[in-house]
Coordinates of C-alpha atoms in Angstrom, one line a residue:
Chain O
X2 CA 0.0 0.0 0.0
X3 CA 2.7 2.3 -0.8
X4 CA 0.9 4.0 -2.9
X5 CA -1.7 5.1 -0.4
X6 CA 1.2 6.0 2.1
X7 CA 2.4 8.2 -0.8
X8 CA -0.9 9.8 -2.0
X9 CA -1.9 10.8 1.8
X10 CA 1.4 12.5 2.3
X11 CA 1.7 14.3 -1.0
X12 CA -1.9 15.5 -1.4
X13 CA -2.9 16.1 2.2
X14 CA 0.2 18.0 3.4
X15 CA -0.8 21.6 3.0
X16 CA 2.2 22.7 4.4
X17 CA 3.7 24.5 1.5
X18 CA 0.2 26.0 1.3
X19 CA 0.8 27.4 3.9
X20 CA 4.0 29.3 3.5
X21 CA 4.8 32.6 3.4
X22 CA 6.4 32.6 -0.4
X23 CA 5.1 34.3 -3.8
X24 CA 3.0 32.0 -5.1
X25 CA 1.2 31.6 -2.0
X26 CA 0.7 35.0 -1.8
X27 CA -1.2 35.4 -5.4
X28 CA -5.5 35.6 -5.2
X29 CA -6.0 31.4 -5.9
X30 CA -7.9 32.1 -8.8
X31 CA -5.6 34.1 -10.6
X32 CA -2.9 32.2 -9.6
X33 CA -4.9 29.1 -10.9
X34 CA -5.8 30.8 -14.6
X35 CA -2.2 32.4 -15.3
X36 CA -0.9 28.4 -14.3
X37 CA -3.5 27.1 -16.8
X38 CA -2.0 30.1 -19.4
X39 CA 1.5 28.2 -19.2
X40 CA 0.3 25.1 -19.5
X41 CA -2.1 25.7 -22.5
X42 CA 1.1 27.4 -24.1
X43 CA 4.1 24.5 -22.9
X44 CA 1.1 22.5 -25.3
X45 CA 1.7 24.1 -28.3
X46 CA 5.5 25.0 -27.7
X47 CA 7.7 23.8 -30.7
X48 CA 11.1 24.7 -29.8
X49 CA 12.8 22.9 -26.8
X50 CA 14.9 25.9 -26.2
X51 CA 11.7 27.5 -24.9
X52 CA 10.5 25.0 -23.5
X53 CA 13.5 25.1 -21.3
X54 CA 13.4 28.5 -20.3
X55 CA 9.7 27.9 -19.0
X56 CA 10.8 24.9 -16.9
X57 CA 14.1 27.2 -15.6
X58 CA 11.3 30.0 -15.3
X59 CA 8.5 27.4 -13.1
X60 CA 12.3 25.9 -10.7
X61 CA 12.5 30.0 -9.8
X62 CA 9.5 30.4 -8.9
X63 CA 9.5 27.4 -6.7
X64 CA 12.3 28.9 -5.2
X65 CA 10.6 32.2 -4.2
X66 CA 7.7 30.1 -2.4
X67 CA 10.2 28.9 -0.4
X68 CA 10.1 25.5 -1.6
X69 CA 13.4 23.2 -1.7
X70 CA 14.4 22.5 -5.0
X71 CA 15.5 19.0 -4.0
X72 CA 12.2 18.1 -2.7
X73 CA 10.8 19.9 -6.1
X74 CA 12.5 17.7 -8.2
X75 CA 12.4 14.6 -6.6
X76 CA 8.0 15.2 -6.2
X77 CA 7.8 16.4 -10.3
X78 CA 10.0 14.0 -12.0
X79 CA 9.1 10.5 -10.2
X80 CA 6.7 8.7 -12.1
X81 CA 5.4 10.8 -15.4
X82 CA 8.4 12.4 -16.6
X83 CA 10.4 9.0 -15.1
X84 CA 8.5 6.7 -17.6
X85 CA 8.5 9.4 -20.0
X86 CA 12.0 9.3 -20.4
X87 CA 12.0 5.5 -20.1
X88 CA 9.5 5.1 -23.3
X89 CA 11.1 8.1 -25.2
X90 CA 14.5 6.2 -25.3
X91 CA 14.0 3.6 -28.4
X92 CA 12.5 6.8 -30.2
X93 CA 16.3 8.0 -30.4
X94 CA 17.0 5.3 -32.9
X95 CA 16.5 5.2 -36.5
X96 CA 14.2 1.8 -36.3
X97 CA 11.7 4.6 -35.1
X98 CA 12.7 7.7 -36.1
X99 CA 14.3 7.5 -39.3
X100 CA 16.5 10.6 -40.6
X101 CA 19.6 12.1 -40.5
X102 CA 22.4 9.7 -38.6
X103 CA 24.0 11.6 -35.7
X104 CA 25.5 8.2 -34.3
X105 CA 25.8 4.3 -34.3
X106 CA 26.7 1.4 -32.5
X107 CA 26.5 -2.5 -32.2
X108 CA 24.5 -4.5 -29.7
X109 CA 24.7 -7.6 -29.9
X110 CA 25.3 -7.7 -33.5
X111 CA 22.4 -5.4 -34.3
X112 CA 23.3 -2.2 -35.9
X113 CA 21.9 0.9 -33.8
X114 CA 21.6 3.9 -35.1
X115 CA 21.0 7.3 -33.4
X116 CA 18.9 9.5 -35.9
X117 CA 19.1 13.9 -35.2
X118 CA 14.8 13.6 -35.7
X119 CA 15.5 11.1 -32.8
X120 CA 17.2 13.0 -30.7
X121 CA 15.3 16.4 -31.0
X122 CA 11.8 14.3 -30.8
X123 CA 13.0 12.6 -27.4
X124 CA 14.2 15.7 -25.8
X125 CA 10.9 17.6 -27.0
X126 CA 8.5 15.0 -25.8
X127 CA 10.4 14.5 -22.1
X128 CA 10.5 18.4 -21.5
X129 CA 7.6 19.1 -22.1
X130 CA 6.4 16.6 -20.1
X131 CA 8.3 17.6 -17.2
X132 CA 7.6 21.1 -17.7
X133 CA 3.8 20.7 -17.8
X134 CA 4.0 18.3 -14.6
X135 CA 5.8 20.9 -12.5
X136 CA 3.7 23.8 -13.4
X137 CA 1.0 21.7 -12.6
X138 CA 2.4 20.2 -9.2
X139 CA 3.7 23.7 -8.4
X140 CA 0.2 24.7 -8.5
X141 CA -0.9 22.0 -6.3
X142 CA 1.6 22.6 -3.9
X143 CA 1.4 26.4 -3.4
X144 CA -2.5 26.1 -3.1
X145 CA -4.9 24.6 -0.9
X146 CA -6.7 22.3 -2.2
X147 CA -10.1 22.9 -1.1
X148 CA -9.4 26.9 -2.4
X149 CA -7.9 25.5 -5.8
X150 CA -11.4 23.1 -6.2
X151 CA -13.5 25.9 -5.7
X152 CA -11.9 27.8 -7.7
X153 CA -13.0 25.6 -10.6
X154 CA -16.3 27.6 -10.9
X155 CA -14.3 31.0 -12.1
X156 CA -14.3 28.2 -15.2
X157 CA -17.9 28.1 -15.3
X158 CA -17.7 24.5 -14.3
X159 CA -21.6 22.9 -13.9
X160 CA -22.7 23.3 -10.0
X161 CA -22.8 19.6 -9.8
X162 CA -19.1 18.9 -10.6
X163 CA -18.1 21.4 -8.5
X164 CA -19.6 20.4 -5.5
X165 CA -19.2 16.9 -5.8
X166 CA -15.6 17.4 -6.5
X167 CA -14.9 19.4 -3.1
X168 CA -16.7 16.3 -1.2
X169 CA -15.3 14.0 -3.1
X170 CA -11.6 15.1 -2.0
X171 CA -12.5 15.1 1.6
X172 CA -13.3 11.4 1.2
X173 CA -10.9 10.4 -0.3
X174 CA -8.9 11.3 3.0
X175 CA -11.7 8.9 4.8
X176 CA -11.9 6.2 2.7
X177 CA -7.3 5.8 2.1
X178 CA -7.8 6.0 6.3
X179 CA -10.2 3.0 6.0
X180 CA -8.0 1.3 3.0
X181 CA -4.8 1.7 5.4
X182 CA -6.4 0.5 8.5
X183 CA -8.0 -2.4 7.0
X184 CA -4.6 -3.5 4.9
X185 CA -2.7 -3.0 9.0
X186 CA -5.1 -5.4 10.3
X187 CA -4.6 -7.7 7.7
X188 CA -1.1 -8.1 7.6
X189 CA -1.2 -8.4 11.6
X190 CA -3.3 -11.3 11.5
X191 CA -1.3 -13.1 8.0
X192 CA 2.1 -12.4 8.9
X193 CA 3.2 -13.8 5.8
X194 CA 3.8 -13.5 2.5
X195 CA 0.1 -15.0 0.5
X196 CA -0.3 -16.6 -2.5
X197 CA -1.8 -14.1 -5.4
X198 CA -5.0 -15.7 -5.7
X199 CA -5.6 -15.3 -2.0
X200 CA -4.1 -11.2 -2.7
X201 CA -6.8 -10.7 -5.2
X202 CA -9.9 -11.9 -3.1
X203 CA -8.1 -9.7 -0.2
X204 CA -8.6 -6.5 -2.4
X205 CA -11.9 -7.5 -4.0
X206 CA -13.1 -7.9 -0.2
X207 CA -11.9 -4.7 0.5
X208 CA -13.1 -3.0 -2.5
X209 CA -16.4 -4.6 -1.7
X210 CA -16.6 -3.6 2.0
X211 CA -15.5 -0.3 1.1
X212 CA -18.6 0.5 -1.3
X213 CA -21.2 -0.8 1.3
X214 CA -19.6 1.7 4.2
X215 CA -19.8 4.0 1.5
X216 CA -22.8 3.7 0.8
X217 CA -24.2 3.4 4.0
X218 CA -22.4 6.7 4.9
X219 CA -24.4 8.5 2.3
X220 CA -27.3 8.9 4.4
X221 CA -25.4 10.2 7.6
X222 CA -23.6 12.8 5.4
X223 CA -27.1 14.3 3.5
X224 CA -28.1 14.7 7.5
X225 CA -25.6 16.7 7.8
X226 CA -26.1 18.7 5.4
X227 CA -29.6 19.4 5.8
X228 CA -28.2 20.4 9.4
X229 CA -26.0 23.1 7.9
X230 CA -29.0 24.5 6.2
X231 CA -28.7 22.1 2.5
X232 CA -31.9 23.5 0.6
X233 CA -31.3 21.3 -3.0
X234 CA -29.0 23.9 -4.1
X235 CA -25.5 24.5 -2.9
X236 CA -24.5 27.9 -1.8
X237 CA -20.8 28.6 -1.6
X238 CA -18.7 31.4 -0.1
X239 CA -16.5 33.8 -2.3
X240 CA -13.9 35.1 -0.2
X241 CA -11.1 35.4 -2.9
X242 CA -9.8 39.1 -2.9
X243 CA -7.3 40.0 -6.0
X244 CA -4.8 43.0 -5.2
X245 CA -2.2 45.4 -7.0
X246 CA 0.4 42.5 -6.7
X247 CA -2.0 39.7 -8.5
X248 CA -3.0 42.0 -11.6
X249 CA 0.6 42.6 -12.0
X250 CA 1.3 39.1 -11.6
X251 CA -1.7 38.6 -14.4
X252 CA -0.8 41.1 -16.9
X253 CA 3.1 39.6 -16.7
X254 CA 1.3 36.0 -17.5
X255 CA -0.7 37.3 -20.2
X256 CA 2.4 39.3 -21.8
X257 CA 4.7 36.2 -21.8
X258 CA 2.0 33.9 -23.0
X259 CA 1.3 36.4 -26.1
X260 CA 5.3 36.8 -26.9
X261 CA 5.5 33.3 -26.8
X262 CA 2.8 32.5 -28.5
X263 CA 3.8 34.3 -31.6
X264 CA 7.3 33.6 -31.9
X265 CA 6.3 30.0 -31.8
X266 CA 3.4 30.7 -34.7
X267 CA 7.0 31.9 -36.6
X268 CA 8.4 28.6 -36.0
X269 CA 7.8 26.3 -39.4
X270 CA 6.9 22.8 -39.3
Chain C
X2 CA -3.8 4.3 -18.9
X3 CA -4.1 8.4 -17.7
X4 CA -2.4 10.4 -20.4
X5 CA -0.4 13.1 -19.3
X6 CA 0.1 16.6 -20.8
X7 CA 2.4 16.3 -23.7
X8 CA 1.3 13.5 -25.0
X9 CA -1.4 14.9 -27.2
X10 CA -1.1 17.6 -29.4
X11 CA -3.8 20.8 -29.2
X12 CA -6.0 19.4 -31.7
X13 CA -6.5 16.3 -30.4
X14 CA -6.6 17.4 -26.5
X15 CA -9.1 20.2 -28.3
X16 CA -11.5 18.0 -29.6
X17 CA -12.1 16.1 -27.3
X18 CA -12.9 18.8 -24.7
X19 CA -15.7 19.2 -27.6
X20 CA -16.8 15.9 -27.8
X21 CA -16.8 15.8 -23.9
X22 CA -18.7 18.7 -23.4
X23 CA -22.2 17.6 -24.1
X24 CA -21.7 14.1 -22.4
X25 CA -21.4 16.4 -19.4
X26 CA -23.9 18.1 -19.9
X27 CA -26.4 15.3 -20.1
X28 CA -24.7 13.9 -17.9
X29 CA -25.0 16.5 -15.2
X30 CA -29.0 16.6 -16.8
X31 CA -30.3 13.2 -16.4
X32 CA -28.4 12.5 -13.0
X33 CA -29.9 15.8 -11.8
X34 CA -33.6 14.2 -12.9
X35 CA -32.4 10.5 -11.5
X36 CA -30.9 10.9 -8.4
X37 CA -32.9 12.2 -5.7
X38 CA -32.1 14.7 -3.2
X39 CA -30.8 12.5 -1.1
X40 CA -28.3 10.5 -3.1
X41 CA -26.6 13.5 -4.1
X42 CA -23.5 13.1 -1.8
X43 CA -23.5 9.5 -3.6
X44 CA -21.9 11.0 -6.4
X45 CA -19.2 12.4 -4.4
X46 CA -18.7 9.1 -2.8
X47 CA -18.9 7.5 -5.6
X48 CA -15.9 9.6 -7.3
X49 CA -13.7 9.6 -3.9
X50 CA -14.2 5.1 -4.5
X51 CA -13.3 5.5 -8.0
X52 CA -10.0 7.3 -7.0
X53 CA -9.3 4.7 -4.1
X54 CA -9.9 1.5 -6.7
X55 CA -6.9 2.8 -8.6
X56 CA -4.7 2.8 -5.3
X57 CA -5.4 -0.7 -4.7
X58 CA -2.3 -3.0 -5.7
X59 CA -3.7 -6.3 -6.8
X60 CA -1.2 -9.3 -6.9
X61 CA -0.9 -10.7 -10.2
X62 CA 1.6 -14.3 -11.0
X63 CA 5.2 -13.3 -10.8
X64 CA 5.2 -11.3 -7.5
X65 CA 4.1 -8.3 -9.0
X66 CA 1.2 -5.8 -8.6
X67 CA -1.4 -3.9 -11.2
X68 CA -4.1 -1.7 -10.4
X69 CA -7.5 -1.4 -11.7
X70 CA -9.3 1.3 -12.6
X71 CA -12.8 0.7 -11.4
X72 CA -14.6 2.3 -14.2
X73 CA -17.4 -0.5 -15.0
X74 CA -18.0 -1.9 -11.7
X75 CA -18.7 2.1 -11.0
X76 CA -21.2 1.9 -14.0
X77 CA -22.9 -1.5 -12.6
X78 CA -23.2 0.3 -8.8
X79 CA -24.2 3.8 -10.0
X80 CA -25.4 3.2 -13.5
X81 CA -23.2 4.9 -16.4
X82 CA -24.3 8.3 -16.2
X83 CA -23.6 8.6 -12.1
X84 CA -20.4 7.0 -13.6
X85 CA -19.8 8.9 -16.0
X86 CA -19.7 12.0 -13.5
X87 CA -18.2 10.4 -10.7
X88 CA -14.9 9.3 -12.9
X89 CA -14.4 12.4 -14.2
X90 CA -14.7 13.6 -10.7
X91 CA -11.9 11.6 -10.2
X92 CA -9.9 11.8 -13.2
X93 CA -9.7 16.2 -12.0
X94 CA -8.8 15.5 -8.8
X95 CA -5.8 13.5 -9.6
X96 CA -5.0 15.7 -12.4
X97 CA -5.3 19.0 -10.6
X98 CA -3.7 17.2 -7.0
X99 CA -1.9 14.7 -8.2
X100 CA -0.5 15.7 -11.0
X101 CA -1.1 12.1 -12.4
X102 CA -3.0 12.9 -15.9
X103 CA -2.7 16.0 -17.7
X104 CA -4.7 19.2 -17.7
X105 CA -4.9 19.6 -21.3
X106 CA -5.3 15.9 -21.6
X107 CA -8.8 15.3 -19.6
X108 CA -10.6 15.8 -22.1
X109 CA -9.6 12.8 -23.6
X110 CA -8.7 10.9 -20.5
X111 CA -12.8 11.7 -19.5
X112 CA -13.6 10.3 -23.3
X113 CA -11.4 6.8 -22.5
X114 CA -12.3 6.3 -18.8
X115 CA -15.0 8.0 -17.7
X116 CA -17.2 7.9 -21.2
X117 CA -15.9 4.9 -22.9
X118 CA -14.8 2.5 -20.2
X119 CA -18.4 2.9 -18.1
X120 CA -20.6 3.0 -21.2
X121 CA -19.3 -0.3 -22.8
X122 CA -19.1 -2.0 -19.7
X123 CA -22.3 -1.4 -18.5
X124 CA -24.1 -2.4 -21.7
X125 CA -21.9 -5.3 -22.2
X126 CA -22.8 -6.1 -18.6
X127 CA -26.9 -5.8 -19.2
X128 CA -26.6 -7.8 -22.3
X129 CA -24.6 -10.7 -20.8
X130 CA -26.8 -10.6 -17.5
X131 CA -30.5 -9.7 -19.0
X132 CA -33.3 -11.0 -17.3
X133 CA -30.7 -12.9 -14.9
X134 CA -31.4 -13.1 -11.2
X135 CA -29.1 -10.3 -9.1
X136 CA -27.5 -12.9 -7.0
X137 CA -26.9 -15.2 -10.2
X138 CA -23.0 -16.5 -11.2
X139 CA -24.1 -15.0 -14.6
X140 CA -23.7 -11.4 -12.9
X141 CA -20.2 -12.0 -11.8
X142 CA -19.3 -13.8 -15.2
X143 CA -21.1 -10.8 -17.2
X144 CA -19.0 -8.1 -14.7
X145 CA -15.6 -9.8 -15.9
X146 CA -16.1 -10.3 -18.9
X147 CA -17.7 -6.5 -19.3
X148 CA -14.5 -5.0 -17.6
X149 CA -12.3 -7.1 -19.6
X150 CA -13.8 -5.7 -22.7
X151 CA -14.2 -2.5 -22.1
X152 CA -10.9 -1.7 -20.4
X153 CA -9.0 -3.4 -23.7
X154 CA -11.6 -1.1 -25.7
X155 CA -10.3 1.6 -24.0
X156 CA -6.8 0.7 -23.9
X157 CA -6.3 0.4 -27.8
X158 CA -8.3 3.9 -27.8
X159 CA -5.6 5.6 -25.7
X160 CA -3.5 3.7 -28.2
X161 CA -4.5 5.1 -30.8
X162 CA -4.8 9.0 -29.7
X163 CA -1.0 8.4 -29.4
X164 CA -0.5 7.0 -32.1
X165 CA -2.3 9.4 -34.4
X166 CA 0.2 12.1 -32.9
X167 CA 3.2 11.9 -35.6
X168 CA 0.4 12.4 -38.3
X169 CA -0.8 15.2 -37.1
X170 CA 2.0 16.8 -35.3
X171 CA 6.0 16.5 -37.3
X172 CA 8.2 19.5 -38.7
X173 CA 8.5 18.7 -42.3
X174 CA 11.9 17.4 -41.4
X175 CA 10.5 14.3 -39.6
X176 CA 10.9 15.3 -36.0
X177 CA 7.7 14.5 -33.9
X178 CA 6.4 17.3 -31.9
X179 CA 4.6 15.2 -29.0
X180 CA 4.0 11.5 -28.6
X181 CA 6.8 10.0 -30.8
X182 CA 5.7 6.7 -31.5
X183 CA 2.8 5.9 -34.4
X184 CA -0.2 3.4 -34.3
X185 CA 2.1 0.9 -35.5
X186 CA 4.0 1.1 -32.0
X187 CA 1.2 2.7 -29.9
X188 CA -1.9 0.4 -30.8
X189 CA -0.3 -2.8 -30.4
X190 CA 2.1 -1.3 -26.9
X191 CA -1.4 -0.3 -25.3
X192 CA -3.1 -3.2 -26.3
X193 CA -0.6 -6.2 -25.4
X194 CA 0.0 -5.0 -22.1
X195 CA -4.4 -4.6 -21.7
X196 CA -5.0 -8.1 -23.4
X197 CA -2.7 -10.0 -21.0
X198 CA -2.3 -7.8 -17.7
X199 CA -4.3 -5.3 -16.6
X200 CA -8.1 -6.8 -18.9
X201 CA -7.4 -9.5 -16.3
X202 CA -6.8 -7.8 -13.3
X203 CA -9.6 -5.5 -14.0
X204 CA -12.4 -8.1 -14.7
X205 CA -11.1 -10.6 -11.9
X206 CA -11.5 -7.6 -9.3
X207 CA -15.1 -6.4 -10.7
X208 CA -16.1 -10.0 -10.8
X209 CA -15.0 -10.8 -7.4
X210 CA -16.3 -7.1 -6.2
X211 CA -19.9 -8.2 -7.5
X212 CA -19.9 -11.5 -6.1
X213 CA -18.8 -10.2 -2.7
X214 CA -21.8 -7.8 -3.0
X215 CA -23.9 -10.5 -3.5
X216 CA -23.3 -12.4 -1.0
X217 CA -23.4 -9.3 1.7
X218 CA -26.1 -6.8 0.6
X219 CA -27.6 -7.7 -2.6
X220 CA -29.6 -4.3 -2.5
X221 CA -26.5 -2.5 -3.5
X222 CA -26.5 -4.6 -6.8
X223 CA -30.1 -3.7 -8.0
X224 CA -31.3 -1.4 -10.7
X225 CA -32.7 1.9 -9.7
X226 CA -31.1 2.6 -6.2
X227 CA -28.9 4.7 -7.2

């Protein structure tokens, strides 16, 4: 269940949230659209140079929300860009990317052959993917969470996505609790390593149990909300309050995306 | 299967916002006329479970673990439209939190999982199971063999989206601009791995899940309480 352990620690720690830095400082919605700016622009991107700069340009401002670069680096580039690199590798070669030879080498009697298309398709594809991810983790980090679900509705997102996204979240919290407590009791009472059949009707089980107290819980949790005044509508607070710094901040966003924008339009395929 | 941003190109992560948009809509529509007042924190529970199937390691031979992603046995408890809302619940929440799954890419990542996946499993499930009793082996048979299906469906979809990205996207010198590989690599890749990994793992936990149900509170497998 590692990958419980690591989802509770890296979604649920609000700790860089809470931080005194930059991005922390910037109205969540703002912050939010100028993010989803660089990421709509990383997308249509062409040269890597560029795309470089914006990744150099997304590790500073990690750094001014007083966030360790180590820890940056090692939360953005395990898993995505990890495998990324991993599947981008055979592209290099000319068995995939034929074109113009840039090197070559035997293995095991098999001539390889590393193609310039190769190389300049690799590097493209695994920094933009890594560029994209840490924009978007950097978002996730600097914001908190309930703050960057709500802020989904500045998108004109339907009512009923909205809301059941910001429950949804905090059960998600409940239900990897559940997961982890019922996986703790199990391995107390097995204490040993079980055959895979016997693994997959563990989880089934659990899956299985975990609907039905899921289900059951629905009733409790309408209660409550017809005790916090639930009418059939949902009514949600606005508190978000943009200053000097965040138009600033907004209009510097807008300006690189339109510079970049066209200087990549000048880029031929 | 969650494609990340980079993957696709703009035109592809664009259309399928398009494509998504009215499936939401009705979506958000019918589940609005469905589901009563009450149920309405189901869907939210029902997006939170989908999240939490995917963080489940199932053992498979050779000592190591896949996941599965939930989407039909969601369709058979909630029906496909509460599904359908409910994944893609999910599917924003791990791309917005998680990072895992792109921004630009949930679009299509809603079209695969949350659109495709649920739909196809949920009719393959009704067909296989019609007029069958809710506590019958037929139900479990029909849930693994609907997942199976539908997940591989979905797989060589995903499959080819990548693979459709050197057509669309190369300079005129032969350099691809996003995924690199075409649907002579991508199809097959996506598929293989589906076909003989993770089809299995997904239709041996939604057939187990089912029969579990059946045997502990049947209610939660019939039609219409949800």
């Amino acid at each position: 269940m590692g990958a419980l352990s690591f989802l509770k620690e890296s979604i649920f720690a609000d700790e860089y949230a809470a931080r005194k830095g930059f991005l922390q400082s910037l109205d969540p919605r703002i912050k939010t659209a100028t993010f989803f700016l660089f990421i709509i622009l990383i997308l249509f991107i062409k040269d890597i140079f560029t795309l470089l700069c914006l990744y150099v340009f997304c590790l500073f401002l990690t750094k001014r929300s007083d966030i360790s670069l180590g820890f940056f680096l090692k939360r953005t580039w395990i898993f995505i860009p990890l495998f990324s690199l991993f599947i981008a590798i055979p592209a290099l070669f000319s068995v995939f990317t034929p074109g113009e030879a840039l090197a070559g080498f035997n293995l095991m009697g098999v001539k390889l052959v590393i193609t310039y298309q190769g190389v300049f398709s690799a590097a493209l594809f695994v920094i933009r993917v890594i560029t994209s991810v840490s924009f978007v983790v950097l978002l996730s980090i600097t914001t908190r969470h309930f703050e960057l679900l709500r802020v989904l509705r500045i998108f004109k997102v339907p009512q009923v996505f909205v809301m059941t996204t910001g429950m949804c979240y905090r059960y998600i919290y409940l239900f990897v609790e559940i997961v982890e407590n019922t996986y703790v009791a199990i391995k107390s009472r097995t204490g040993t390593k079980i055959h895979y059949k016997k693994g997959q009707h563990i989880v089934a089980w659990n899956i299985a149990y975990l609907w039905m107290r899921s289900y059951r819980l629905n009733e409790e949790v309408y209660s409550a909300m017809l005790s916090r005044g639930y009418r059939g509508d949902p009514v949600t607070f606005n508190e978000f309050r943009a200053g000097i710094k965040d138009w600033f901040w907004l209009l510097f966003s807008a300006a690189v995306f339109v510079v970049l924008f066209y200087f990549n339009l000048q880029i031929k395929n | 299967m969650h494609i990340p941003d980079g993957y696709l190109g703009p035109a592809t992560c664009g259309f399928f916002y398009v494509v998504m948009m009215p499936i939401w809509t009705m979506a958000s529509k019918i589940v609005k006329k469905t589901l009563n007042a009450k149920q309405v924190p189901l869907l939210a529970i029902g997006a939170a479970f989908s999240f939490v199937i995917m963080m489940f390691n199932v053992p498979i031979p050779g000592g190591t673990t896949g996941h599965a992603v939930g989407g039909v046995l969601i369709a058979i408890l909630l029906g496909p439209w509460a599904a359908c809302i409910a994944i893609t619940v999910a599917l924003v929440v791990q791309a917005l939190l998680f990072g895992d799954g792109g921004i630009t890419a949930i679009g299509a990542n809603c079209f695969n999982m949350a659109f495709v996946l649920p739909f196809t499993g949920y009719f393959l499930y009704k067909v296989i199971s019609y007029n069958s009793a809710v506590d019958s082996n037929r139900r479990v048979i029909a849930a693994g063999i609907a997942a199976y299906i539908a997940l591989n469906i979905a797989a060589g979809l995903t499959g080819f989206e990548f693979g459709i990205q050197p057509i669309f996207h190369k300079m005129a010198s032969g350099e691809a601009l996003y995924c690199p590989y075409g649907l002579n690599v991508a199809l097959p890749a996506m598929l293989s791995e589906h076909l003989l990994v993770f089809g299995w793992v997904e239709a041996i936990v939604t057939a187990l899940v089912v029969k579990y149900l059946q045997k502990q509170d049947l209610n939660l497998l019939k039609e219409g309480r949800a």
